[in-house]
Short mmCIF file of C-alpha atoms and ligand atoms in Angstrom, two decimals:
data_model
loop_
_atom_site.label_atom_id
_atom_site.label_comp_id
_atom_site.label_asym_id
_atom_site.label_seq_id
_atom_site.Cartn_x
_atom_site.Cartn_y
_atom_site.Cartn_z
CA UNK Q 199 0.00 0.00 0.00
CA UNK Q 200 1.27 3.46 -0.87
CA UNK Q 201 1.74 5.74 2.07
CA UNK Q 202 3.77 8.72 3.19
CA UNK Q 203 6.83 6.56 3.91
CA UNK Q 204 7.12 4.90 0.49
CA UNK Q 205 5.67 7.27 -2.10
CA UNK Q 206 6.90 10.33 -3.92
CA UNK Q 207 5.07 13.21 -2.29
CA UNK Q 208 3.87 16.45 -3.87
CA UNK Q 209 6.64 18.94 -4.51
CA UNK Q 210 5.34 21.49 -2.03
CA UNK Q 211 5.77 19.03 0.83
CA UNK Q 212 8.93 19.65 2.85
CA UNK Q 213 10.47 16.18 3.16
CA UNK Q 214 12.38 14.85 6.16
CA UNK Q 215 15.62 16.73 6.70
CA UNK Q 216 17.67 14.07 8.52
CA UNK Q 217 18.59 10.41 8.71
CA UNK Q 218 16.40 8.63 11.26
CA UNK Q 219 18.52 5.52 11.62
CA UNK Q 220 20.49 6.88 14.58
CA UNK Q 221 17.40 7.96 16.58
CA UNK Q 222 17.11 6.44 20.07
CA UNK Q 223 13.98 6.44 22.17
CA UNK Q 224 14.95 8.93 24.86
CA UNK Q 225 11.49 10.45 25.33
CA UNK Q 226 8.36 8.56 26.27
CA UNK Q 227 5.27 10.56 25.47
CA UNK Q 228 1.88 9.65 26.95
CA UNK Q 229 -1.02 10.83 24.80
CA UNK Q 230 -0.44 10.55 21.06
CA UNK Q 231 -3.21 12.95 20.05
CA UNK Q 232 -3.18 15.65 17.39
CA UNK Q 233 -1.73 18.22 19.80
CA UNK Q 234 1.38 16.18 20.56
CA UNK Q 235 1.97 15.43 16.90
CA UNK Q 236 1.63 19.11 15.94
CA UNK Q 237 3.60 20.51 18.89
CA UNK Q 238 6.30 18.60 20.80
CA UNK Q 239 6.92 16.20 17.88
CA UNK Q 240 7.39 19.19 15.55
CA UNK Q 241 9.81 21.00 17.89
CA UNK Q 242 11.81 17.78 18.31
CA UNK Q 243 11.77 17.19 14.55
CA UNK Q 244 13.18 20.65 13.96
CA UNK Q 245 15.98 20.05 16.48
CA UNK Q 246 16.83 16.81 14.67
CA UNK Q 247 16.99 18.64 11.37
CA UNK Q 248 19.36 21.24 12.82
CA UNK Q 249 21.69 19.10 14.92
CA UNK Q 250 23.25 15.67 14.94
CA UNK Q 251 21.27 14.69 18.06
CA UNK Q 252 19.41 11.41 18.43
CA UNK Q 253 16.34 12.30 20.56
CA UNK Q 254 13.56 9.98 19.37
CA UNK Q 255 10.07 9.68 20.85
CA UNK Q 256 8.05 6.61 21.80
CA UNK Q 257 4.43 7.81 21.68
CA UNK Q 258 2.08 5.83 23.90
CA UNK Q 259 -1.68 5.85 23.62
CA UNK Q 260 -3.43 4.42 26.66
CA UNK Q 261 -7.10 4.67 25.95
CA UNK Q 262 -8.14 5.46 22.42
CA UNK Q 263 -6.70 5.37 18.95
CA UNK Q 264 -5.54 1.77 18.49
CA UNK Q 265 -6.29 2.55 14.84
CA UNK Q 266 -3.99 5.55 14.88
CA UNK Q 267 -1.16 3.50 16.37
CA UNK Q 268 -1.59 0.82 13.70
CA UNK Q 269 -1.65 3.49 11.00
CA UNK Q 270 1.50 5.12 12.35
CA UNK Q 271 3.27 1.76 12.34
CA UNK Q 272 2.18 1.15 8.74
CA UNK Q 273 3.97 4.29 7.65
CA UNK Q 274 7.15 3.99 9.72
CA UNK Q 275 5.75 6.56 12.17
CA UNK Q 276 6.08 9.36 9.62
CA UNK Q 277 3.18 11.77 9.37
CA UNK Q 278 2.39 15.14 7.89
CA UNK Q 279 1.69 18.44 9.60
CA UNK Q 280 -0.23 20.98 7.58
CA UNK Q 281 0.14 24.53 8.87
CA UNK Q 282 -2.80 26.56 7.69
CA UNK Q 283 -2.40 30.30 7.92
CA UNK Q 284 -5.08 32.73 6.83
CA UNK Q 285 -3.08 33.34 3.66
CA UNK Q 286 -0.74 30.43 3.06
CA UNK Q 287 -0.34 26.74 3.82
CA UNK Q 288 2.83 24.77 4.59
CA UNK Q 289 3.18 21.01 4.62
CA UNK Q 290 5.96 19.12 6.40
CA UNK Q 291 6.80 15.50 7.06
CA UNK Q 292 7.66 14.85 10.70
CA UNK Q 293 9.98 12.01 11.75
CA UNK Q 294 10.69 12.44 15.47
CA UNK Q 295 8.33 9.66 16.59
CA UNK Q 296 10.43 6.55 16.38
CA UNK Q 297 8.03 4.01 17.84
CA UNK Q 298 4.60 3.64 19.43
CA UNK Q 299 2.98 1.49 22.10
CA UNK Q 300 -0.60 0.75 23.11
CA UNK Q 301 -1.46 -1.57 26.02
CA UNK Q 302 -4.31 -3.16 24.07
CA UNK Q 303 -1.95 -3.98 21.19
CA UNK Q 304 1.30 -4.67 23.03
CA UNK Q 305 0.30 -5.59 26.58
CA UNK Q 306 0.66 -3.61 29.80
CA UNK Q 307 4.03 -5.11 30.56
CA UNK Q 308 5.63 -4.01 27.30
CA UNK Q 309 4.48 -0.47 28.00
CA UNK Q 310 5.85 -0.54 31.55
CA UNK Q 311 9.15 -2.03 30.36
CA UNK Q 312 9.62 0.95 28.05
CA UNK Q 313 9.72 3.24 31.11
CA UNK Q 314 12.50 1.06 32.49
CA UNK Q 315 14.86 1.41 29.54
CA UNK Q 316 18.00 3.04 30.94
CA UNK Q 317 18.35 5.67 28.19
CA UNK Q 318 14.86 7.15 28.80
CA UNK Q 319 15.47 10.71 29.97
CA UNK Q 320 12.04 12.37 29.67
CA UNK Q 321 8.50 11.15 30.25
CA UNK Q 322 6.20 13.79 28.78
CA UNK Q 323 2.41 13.99 28.85
CA UNK Q 324 -0.54 15.44 26.97
CA UNK Q 325 -3.32 13.64 28.79
CA UNK Q 326 -5.74 16.60 29.12
CA UNK Q 327 -6.75 18.30 32.35
CA UNK Q 328 -8.75 15.31 33.58
CA UNK Q 329 -5.84 12.91 33.05
CA UNK Q 330 -4.17 14.15 36.24
CA UNK Q 331 -7.14 12.96 38.32
CA UNK Q 332 -6.93 15.98 40.55
CA UNK Q 333 -9.61 17.96 42.25
CA UNK Q 334 -9.47 20.91 39.81
CA UNK Q 335 -10.10 23.56 42.47
CA UNK Q 336 -7.39 22.41 44.90
CA UNK Q 337 -4.95 20.65 42.59
CA UNK Q 338 -4.67 17.63 44.92
CA UNK Q 339 -5.08 13.98 43.86
CA UNK Q 340 -8.72 12.89 43.83
CA UNK Q 341 -8.44 9.66 45.81
CA UNK Q 342 -12.14 8.95 45.23
CA UNK Q 343 -11.65 8.67 41.50
CA UNK Q 344 -12.55 5.02 40.65
CA UNK Q 345 -9.61 4.58 38.25
CA UNK Q 346 -7.17 5.79 40.91
CA UNK Q 347 -8.70 3.44 43.50
CA UNK Q 348 -8.32 0.53 41.06
CA UNK Q 349 -4.76 1.42 40.07
CA UNK Q 350 -3.62 1.79 43.66
CA UNK Q 351 -5.07 -1.64 44.48
CA UNK Q 352 -3.24 -3.20 41.50
CA UNK Q 353 -0.23 -1.02 40.75
CA UNK Q 354 1.36 -3.48 38.33
CA UNK Q 355 -1.73 -3.50 36.10
CA UNK Q 356 -2.29 0.23 35.69
CA UNK Q 357 -4.99 1.83 33.59
CA UNK Q 358 -4.44 5.53 34.22
CA UNK Q 359 -1.53 7.65 33.00
CA UNK Q 360 -0.58 8.31 36.63
CA UNK Q 361 -0.61 4.58 37.32
CA UNK Q 362 1.78 3.96 34.40
CA UNK Q 363 4.10 6.78 35.43
CA UNK Q 364 4.31 5.67 39.07
CA UNK Q 365 4.81 2.00 38.22
CA UNK Q 366 7.32 2.93 35.52
CA UNK Q 367 9.26 5.02 38.04
CA UNK Q 368 9.07 2.14 40.52
CA UNK Q 369 10.75 -0.15 37.97
CA UNK Q 370 13.48 2.46 37.47
CA UNK Q 371 14.01 2.68 41.22
CA UNK Q 372 14.05 -1.11 41.69
CA UNK Q 373 16.59 -1.50 38.88
CA UNK Q 374 18.68 1.44 40.05
CA UNK Q 375 18.37 3.30 36.75
CA UNK Q 376 19.33 6.95 36.23
CA UNK Q 377 17.01 9.84 37.15
CA UNK Q 378 14.36 11.01 34.74
CA UNK Q 379 12.22 14.10 34.06
CA UNK Q 380 8.42 14.07 33.99
CA UNK Q 381 7.25 16.95 31.80
CA UNK Q 382 3.58 17.87 31.66
CA UNK Q 383 2.46 19.63 28.47
CA UNK Q 384 -1.17 20.20 29.45
CA UNK Q 385 -3.08 23.43 30.00
CA UNK Q 386 -2.91 23.49 33.78
CA UNK Q 387 -1.55 26.26 35.88
CA UNK Q 388 1.86 25.12 37.15
CA UNK Q 389 1.41 21.88 35.29
CA UNK Q 390 4.75 20.53 36.55
CA UNK Q 391 3.83 21.15 40.16
CA UNK Q 392 0.39 19.58 39.64
CA UNK Q 393 1.94 16.54 37.96
CA UNK Q 394 4.45 16.24 40.80
CA UNK Q 395 1.78 16.46 43.49
CA UNK Q 396 -0.39 13.90 41.75
CA UNK Q 397 2.51 11.47 41.15
CA UNK Q 398 3.85 11.81 44.71
CA UNK Q 399 0.41 11.45 46.31
CA UNK Q 400 -0.26 8.35 44.19
CA UNK Q 401 3.18 6.86 44.96
CA UNK Q 402 2.73 7.50 48.70
CA UNK Q 403 -0.42 5.38 48.63
CA UNK Q 404 1.41 2.59 46.82
CA UNK Q 405 4.63 2.71 48.83
CA UNK Q 406 5.86 5.69 50.90
CA UNK Q 407 9.58 5.04 50.15
CA UNK Q 408 8.84 5.21 46.44
CA UNK Q 409 7.47 8.69 46.81
CA UNK Q 410 10.68 9.68 48.62
CA UNK Q 411 12.78 8.21 45.79
CA UNK Q 412 10.74 10.16 43.25
CA UNK Q 413 11.29 13.40 45.19
CA UNK Q 414 15.03 12.81 45.04
CA UNK Q 415 15.36 11.52 41.49
CA UNK Q 416 12.67 13.01 39.28
CA UNK Q 417 12.24 16.61 38.14
CA UNK Q 418 8.92 18.07 37.05
CA UNK Q 419 9.45 21.24 34.99
CA UNK Q 420 6.53 23.58 34.37
CA UNK Q 421 5.79 24.29 30.72
CA UNK Q 422 3.49 26.53 28.73
CA UNK Q 423 2.47 24.97 25.43
CA UNK Q 424 0.58 26.73 22.69
CA UNK Q 425 -0.64 25.83 19.24
CA UNK Q 426 -4.22 25.67 18.02
CA UNK Q 427 -4.78 22.16 16.69
CA UNK Q 428 -8.41 21.35 15.90
CA UNK Q 429 -9.46 17.70 16.14
CA UNK Q 430 -8.91 15.99 12.80
CA UNK Q 431 -12.05 15.29 10.78
CA UNK Q 432 -12.61 13.27 7.57
CA UNK Q 433 -12.62 16.60 5.67
CA UNK Q 434 -9.22 17.52 7.14
CA UNK Q 435 -7.83 14.13 6.09
CA UNK Q 436 -9.18 14.60 2.53
CA UNK Q 437 -7.51 17.97 2.34
CA UNK Q 438 -4.24 16.59 3.74
CA UNK Q 439 -4.30 13.77 1.16
CA UNK Q 440 -4.71 16.33 -1.64
CA UNK Q 441 -1.86 18.46 -0.33
CA UNK Q 442 0.53 15.60 0.43
CA UNK Q 443 -0.23 13.46 -2.60
CA UNK Q 444 -1.17 10.29 -0.70
CA UNK Q 445 -3.58 9.40 2.13
CA UNK Q 446 -2.16 10.14 5.54
CA UNK Q 447 -4.53 8.95 8.27
CA UNK Q 448 -2.08 10.28 10.89
CA UNK Q 449 -1.77 13.79 9.45
CA UNK Q 450 -2.77 16.86 11.44
CA UNK Q 451 -3.77 20.37 10.44
CA UNK Q 452 -2.96 23.30 12.73
CA UNK Q 453 -2.20 27.01 12.75
CA UNK Q 454 1.32 28.24 11.80
CA UNK Q 455 1.88 29.78 15.25
CA UNK Q 456 3.56 27.71 17.96
CA UNK Q 457 5.02 28.58 21.33
CA UNK Q 458 6.68 26.61 24.09
CA UNK Q 459 8.02 28.12 27.30
CA UNK Q 460 9.85 25.61 29.47
CA UNK Q 461 11.35 25.72 32.94
CA UNK Q 462 14.90 24.49 32.48
CA UNK Q 463 14.79 21.73 35.07
CA UNK Q 464 15.77 18.45 33.40
CA UNK Q 465 17.69 15.97 35.55
CA UNK Q 466 18.71 13.74 32.65
CA UNK Q 467 19.28 16.20 29.82
CA UNK Q 468 16.96 17.40 27.09
CA UNK Q 469 16.91 18.21 23.38
CA UNK Q 470 17.94 21.75 22.42
CA UNK Q 471 14.34 22.70 21.78
CA UNK Q 472 15.46 26.34 21.88
CA UNK Q 473 16.93 25.78 18.40
CA UNK Q 474 13.35 25.22 17.28
CA UNK Q 475 12.06 28.36 18.99
CA UNK Q 476 11.25 27.12 22.52
CA UNK Q 477 12.13 29.52 25.34
CA UNK Q 478 13.88 28.17 28.42
CA UNK Q 479 13.16 30.35 31.44
CA UNK Q 480 13.52 30.16 35.24
CA UNK Q 481 9.89 30.84 35.98
CA UNK Q 482 7.13 29.73 33.61
CA UNK Q 483 4.20 30.70 35.87
CA UNK Q 484 3.57 34.20 34.40
CA UNK Q 485 3.52 32.80 30.84
CA UNK Q 486 1.18 29.98 31.82
CA UNK Q 487 -1.16 32.43 33.50
CA UNK Q 488 -1.07 34.76 30.50
CA UNK Q 489 -1.92 31.94 28.13
CA UNK Q 490 -4.53 30.26 30.31
CA UNK Q 491 -6.36 33.48 31.11
CA UNK Q 492 -6.05 35.36 27.81
CA UNK Q 493 -6.08 32.54 25.23
CA UNK Q 494 -7.86 29.65 26.90
CA UNK Q 495 -10.20 31.86 28.95
CA UNK Q 496 -11.38 33.66 25.81
CA UNK Q 497 -11.61 30.33 24.02
CA UNK Q 498 -14.06 29.07 26.65
CA UNK Q 499 -16.00 32.37 26.50
CA UNK Q 500 -16.29 31.98 22.71
CA UNK Q 501 -17.01 28.25 22.91
CA UNK Q 502 -20.05 28.47 25.23
CA UNK Q 503 -21.53 31.76 24.08
CA UNK Q 504 -20.61 31.15 20.44
CA UNK Q 505 -22.16 27.67 20.47
CA UNK Q 506 -25.35 29.07 22.03
CA UNK Q 507 -25.40 31.84 19.39
CA UNK Q 508 -25.40 29.12 16.73
CA UNK Q 509 -21.74 29.31 15.63
CA UNK Q 510 -19.99 26.02 14.88
CA UNK Q 511 -16.43 27.38 14.58
CA UNK Q 512 -14.33 29.86 16.54
CA UNK Q 513 -13.57 31.81 13.36
CA UNK Q 514 -17.34 32.26 12.75
CA UNK Q 515 -17.73 33.86 16.17
CA UNK Q 516 -14.82 36.20 15.40
CA UNK Q 517 -16.51 37.40 12.26
CA UNK Q 518 -19.38 38.61 14.46
CA UNK Q 519 -18.31 42.12 15.51
CA UNK Q 520 -20.00 41.81 18.93
CA UNK Q 521 -18.03 38.69 19.78
CA UNK Q 522 -14.78 40.13 18.46
CA UNK Q 523 -15.19 43.31 20.53
CA UNK Q 524 -16.18 41.54 23.77
CA UNK Q 525 -13.40 38.96 23.40
CA UNK Q 526 -10.79 41.69 23.15
CA UNK Q 527 -12.41 43.40 26.12
CA UNK Q 528 -12.35 40.19 28.13
CA UNK Q 529 -8.65 39.78 27.33
CA UNK Q 530 -7.52 43.33 27.96
CA UNK Q 531 -9.90 44.69 30.59
CA UNK Q 532 -10.70 41.60 32.62
CA UNK Q 533 -7.92 39.03 32.25
CA UNK Q 534 -4.79 41.12 31.53
CA UNK Q 535 -5.05 43.31 34.68
CA UNK Q 536 -4.80 40.17 36.84
CA UNK Q 537 -1.40 39.23 35.35
CA UNK Q 538 2.02 40.04 36.63
CA UNK Q 539 4.32 39.76 33.64
CA UNK Q 540 8.10 40.18 33.27
CA UNK Q 541 9.16 43.65 32.06
CA UNK Q 542 8.83 44.15 28.36
CA UNK Q 543 5.84 41.82 27.84
CA UNK Q 544 3.41 43.52 25.47
CA UNK Q 545 -0.03 42.18 26.42
CA UNK Q 546 -1.71 44.41 23.88
CA UNK Q 547 0.26 42.87 21.05
CA UNK Q 548 -0.41 39.40 22.54
CA UNK Q 549 -4.17 40.05 22.59
CA UNK Q 550 -4.24 41.39 19.04
CA UNK Q 551 -2.30 38.40 17.82
CA UNK Q 552 -4.83 36.13 19.57
CA UNK Q 553 -7.68 37.89 17.80
CA UNK Q 554 -5.92 37.24 14.46
CA UNK Q 555 -5.26 33.61 15.35
CA UNK Q 556 -8.90 33.04 16.39
CA UNK Q 557 -10.09 34.73 13.16
CA UNK Q 558 -8.19 32.33 10.87
CA UNK Q 559 -11.11 30.84 8.95
CA UNK Q 560 -8.91 28.23 7.26
CA UNK Q 561 -8.78 26.51 10.63
CA UNK Q 562 -11.98 24.69 11.46
CA UNK Q 563 -11.90 24.77 15.25
CA UNK Q 564 -15.25 23.71 16.67
CA UNK Q 565 -16.82 25.65 19.55
CA UNK Q 566 -18.17 22.25 20.64
CA UNK Q 567 -14.63 20.84 20.90
CA UNK Q 568 -13.43 23.62 23.20
CA UNK Q 569 -16.66 23.44 25.23
CA UNK Q 570 -15.69 19.91 26.33
CA UNK Q 571 -14.58 19.24 29.92
CA UNK Q 572 -15.58 22.68 31.18
CA UNK Q 573 -15.62 21.42 34.78
CA UNK Q 574 -11.85 20.84 34.45
CA UNK Q 575 -11.05 23.95 32.44
CA UNK Q 576 -13.01 26.72 34.16
CA UNK Q 577 -10.93 26.76 37.36
CA UNK Q 578 -7.68 27.06 35.34
CA UNK Q 579 -9.02 29.81 33.14
CA UNK Q 580 -11.07 32.05 35.42
CA UNK Q 581 -10.48 31.43 39.15
CA UNK Q 582 -7.21 33.39 39.30
CA UNK Q 583 -8.62 36.54 37.74
CA UNK Q 584 -11.86 36.25 39.73
CA UNK Q 585 -9.81 36.28 42.94
CA UNK Q 586 -7.93 39.32 41.64
CA UNK Q 587 -11.14 41.26 40.91
CA UNK Q 588 -12.72 40.30 44.22
CA UNK Q 589 -9.66 41.61 46.06
CA UNK Q 590 -9.57 44.81 44.05
CA UNK Q 591 -13.28 45.50 43.87
CA UNK Q 592 -13.03 45.69 40.07
CA UNK Q 593 -15.47 44.56 37.39
CA UNK Q 594 -15.56 40.99 36.05
CA UNK Q 595 -18.88 40.90 34.19
CA UNK Q 596 -17.42 39.20 31.10
CA UNK Q 597 -16.11 36.30 33.21
CA UNK Q 598 -19.54 36.10 34.85
CA UNK Q 599 -21.02 35.95 31.35
CA UNK Q 600 -18.64 33.15 30.30
CA UNK Q 601 -19.63 31.18 33.41
CA UNK Q 602 -23.33 31.85 32.74
CA UNK Q 603 -22.78 30.59 29.16
CA UNK Q 604 -21.22 27.42 30.55
CA UNK Q 605 -24.19 27.00 32.94
CA UNK Q 606 -26.67 27.25 30.08
CA UNK Q 607 -24.52 24.91 27.96
CA UNK Q 608 -24.30 22.16 30.60
CA UNK Q 609 -28.09 22.16 30.95
CA UNK Q 610 -27.71 20.18 27.68
CA UNK Q 611 -30.44 22.18 25.88
CA UNK Q 612 -29.61 24.98 23.45
CA UNK Q 613 -31.59 28.19 22.94
CA UNK Q 614 -33.97 26.44 20.55
CA UNK Q 615 -34.55 23.59 23.01
CA UNK Q 616 -32.40 21.13 21.01
CA UNK Q 617 -30.14 18.69 22.84
CA UNK Q 618 -26.48 19.55 23.31
CA UNK Q 619 -24.01 16.65 23.38
CA UNK Q 620 -22.18 17.73 26.54
CA UNK Q 621 -18.85 15.93 27.04
CA UNK Q 622 -17.58 16.34 30.57
CA UNK Q 623 -16.67 13.91 33.37
CA UNK Q 624 -19.33 15.71 35.44
CA UNK Q 625 -21.93 15.96 32.65
CA UNK Q 626 -24.59 13.84 34.38
CA UNK Q 627 -24.32 15.66 37.65
CA UNK Q 628 -24.39 19.09 35.97
CA UNK Q 629 -27.44 18.18 33.93
CA UNK Q 630 -29.25 16.88 37.00
CA UNK Q 631 -28.61 20.12 38.90
CA UNK Q 632 -29.77 22.19 35.90
CA UNK Q 633 -32.93 20.13 35.52
CA UNK Q 634 -33.86 20.68 39.16
CA UNK Q 635 -33.95 24.43 38.50
CA UNK Q 636 -35.29 24.60 34.94
CA UNK Q 637 -34.35 27.99 33.50
CA UNK Q 638 -34.71 29.62 36.92
CA UNK Q 639 -31.65 31.55 38.04
CA UNK Q 640 -31.56 29.53 41.28
CA UNK Q 641 -29.43 27.20 39.11
CA UNK Q 642 -26.63 29.76 39.47
CA UNK Q 643 -25.84 29.43 43.20
CA UNK Q 644 -26.46 25.68 42.95
CA UNK Q 645 -23.81 25.28 40.24
CA UNK Q 646 -21.46 27.78 41.90
CA UNK Q 647 -21.53 25.66 45.04
CA UNK Q 648 -19.74 22.74 43.31
CA UNK Q 649 -16.49 23.01 45.21
CA UNK Q 650 -14.37 21.03 42.81
CA UNK Q 651 -15.04 23.71 40.17
CA UNK Q 652 -15.42 26.88 42.25
CA UNK Q 653 -13.34 27.18 45.42
CA UNK Q 654 -15.70 28.18 48.28
CA UNK Q 655 -14.33 31.72 48.60
CA UNK Q 656 -15.32 32.29 44.96
CA UNK Q 657 -18.47 30.18 44.64
CA UNK Q 658 -20.11 31.57 47.77
CA UNK Q 659 -19.01 35.19 47.30
CA UNK Q 660 -22.13 37.41 47.00
CA UNK Q 661 -20.54 39.55 44.26
CA UNK Q 662 -19.85 36.46 42.17
CA UNK Q 663 -23.34 35.04 42.76
CA UNK Q 664 -24.87 38.40 41.87
CA UNK Q 665 -22.84 39.00 38.69
CA UNK Q 666 -23.32 35.46 37.35
CA UNK Q 667 -27.05 35.60 38.17
CA UNK Q 668 -27.42 38.88 36.25
CA UNK Q 669 -25.51 37.47 33.29
CA UNK Q 670 -27.52 34.23 33.38
CA UNK Q 671 -30.87 36.02 33.48
CA UNK Q 672 -29.94 38.23 30.52
CA UNK Q 673 -28.69 35.20 28.62
CA UNK Q 674 -31.89 33.22 29.24
CA UNK Q 675 -34.14 36.19 28.41
CA UNK Q 676 -32.35 37.61 25.38
CA UNK Q 677 -30.19 34.81 24.04
CA UNK Q 678 -26.44 34.81 23.55
CA UNK Q 679 -26.15 37.03 20.46
CA UNK Q 680 -28.27 39.86 21.86
CA UNK Q 681 -26.55 39.60 25.24
CA UNK Q 682 -23.12 39.92 23.63
CA UNK Q 683 -24.29 42.92 21.59
CA UNK Q 684 -25.70 44.63 24.66
CA UNK Q 685 -22.40 44.53 26.56
CA UNK Q 686 -21.05 48.08 26.68
C1 CS2 S 179 -8.57 25.02 23.81
C2 CS2 S 179 -7.11 24.61 23.75
O1 CS2 S 179 -9.79 23.02 23.68
C3 CS2 S 179 -9.45 23.94 24.41
O2 CS2 S 179 -9.82 24.02 25.56
O3 CS2 S 179 -8.70 26.20 24.53
O4 CS2 S 179 -6.95 23.31 23.28
C4 CS2 S 179 -6.28 25.58 22.88
O5 CS2 S 179 -6.62 25.47 21.51
C5 CS2 S 179 -4.81 25.33 23.04
O6 CS2 S 179 -4.47 25.42 24.39
C6 CS2 S 179 -3.99 26.31 22.22
O7 CS2 S 179 -2.66 26.21 22.57
#
């Protein structure tokens, strides 16, 4: 069968720039989704094309995409990345993934043994917010999570990402292998610290000495990752096939922009990702906060209110002047003031660039996709600036409106009374609470009292309850579009 590894590709496709035969698996990556392939794999690929280094990746998929893993294997783990700007498109072949594993295809033991290969230096993750099994409001391990309970009872047959990491580290400890870095690449504030807390708490429940060993031998750098990578659809794959010249079921389409800010805390070395544009800094927290509040916060605002206004894609919402204006206002007047950035950071330029990125209509980024898992995302995106505004007595109506939009969305009925397919680990619970209140605004304090989403000092604050109630009532009475247009 012809595929990207054995066919002459279209001339516009930038082919591989290096010989892959010397690559060694030195990075294990958990979560082989589109984001990893379009972000860390691309940075690593660029380093390989610029240096003689040998940093290869073993991408592991734990839950889904057996099909994807088989497809990657069929094409020697090569895949295409199509960067779609608003004016031009670039296509590259990426070769940094050297091998793949999936427990359902290869067995749990083979996956665990990979962690225990001596040359492994980095275990990185894109497992989404919920993959860390933390209580989103407090950032501590949720020991009531059924998967965690199961994995702690049977640590050598893990199911969760945390279970694999802890058991993998245990094998390294038992075999006296060199230290290793665990690098989270998910959209969580202080993602390294969260990963560390979750791993240590899990390890303590398995074996207290193991948790001590991890403290002494494993580093957990914080990172800020950024690239808009919509989920791949059959239409995207058709377009990729046309551009590449052959079907590529593993191809991804994304925006041209990419950013990676990394705390330089790697106990066993790392690729020179800076050669591919990554920034190594001492303190990532301000960049994470900037991105989570200004990019992801506005994304959630656009996802809930845009979906309710009938827009399928983020770029559609941006072509509605009301949405464009309020999004910029949310970024600059509500989120930016809560940030404390290093000197020289131009938040105005950052916001304007975000507006351009969101407006790229060649990128089909569904409002429905971003609306997923709101119970895990809202704390990361809004709690910090809400606390800031409560302390300063300043206005946060647009955050209240985003939260009201989420409340209407999780009722699972849109403005026309049609069902919404809500994807969220708490979907059932949220729907039940909404149904108890109908469209009455008593739903607001009820939903705000969910402590895993809204820390008590926020959820029970009268100013928050009042602002979200006002926003919710306007939204229910006038609908999303009119509400957005009436914001002054
Ligand atoms: C989005 C992010 O789905 C979402 O919640 O806000 O995936 C966003 O596209 C990325 O963080 C951009 O880097």
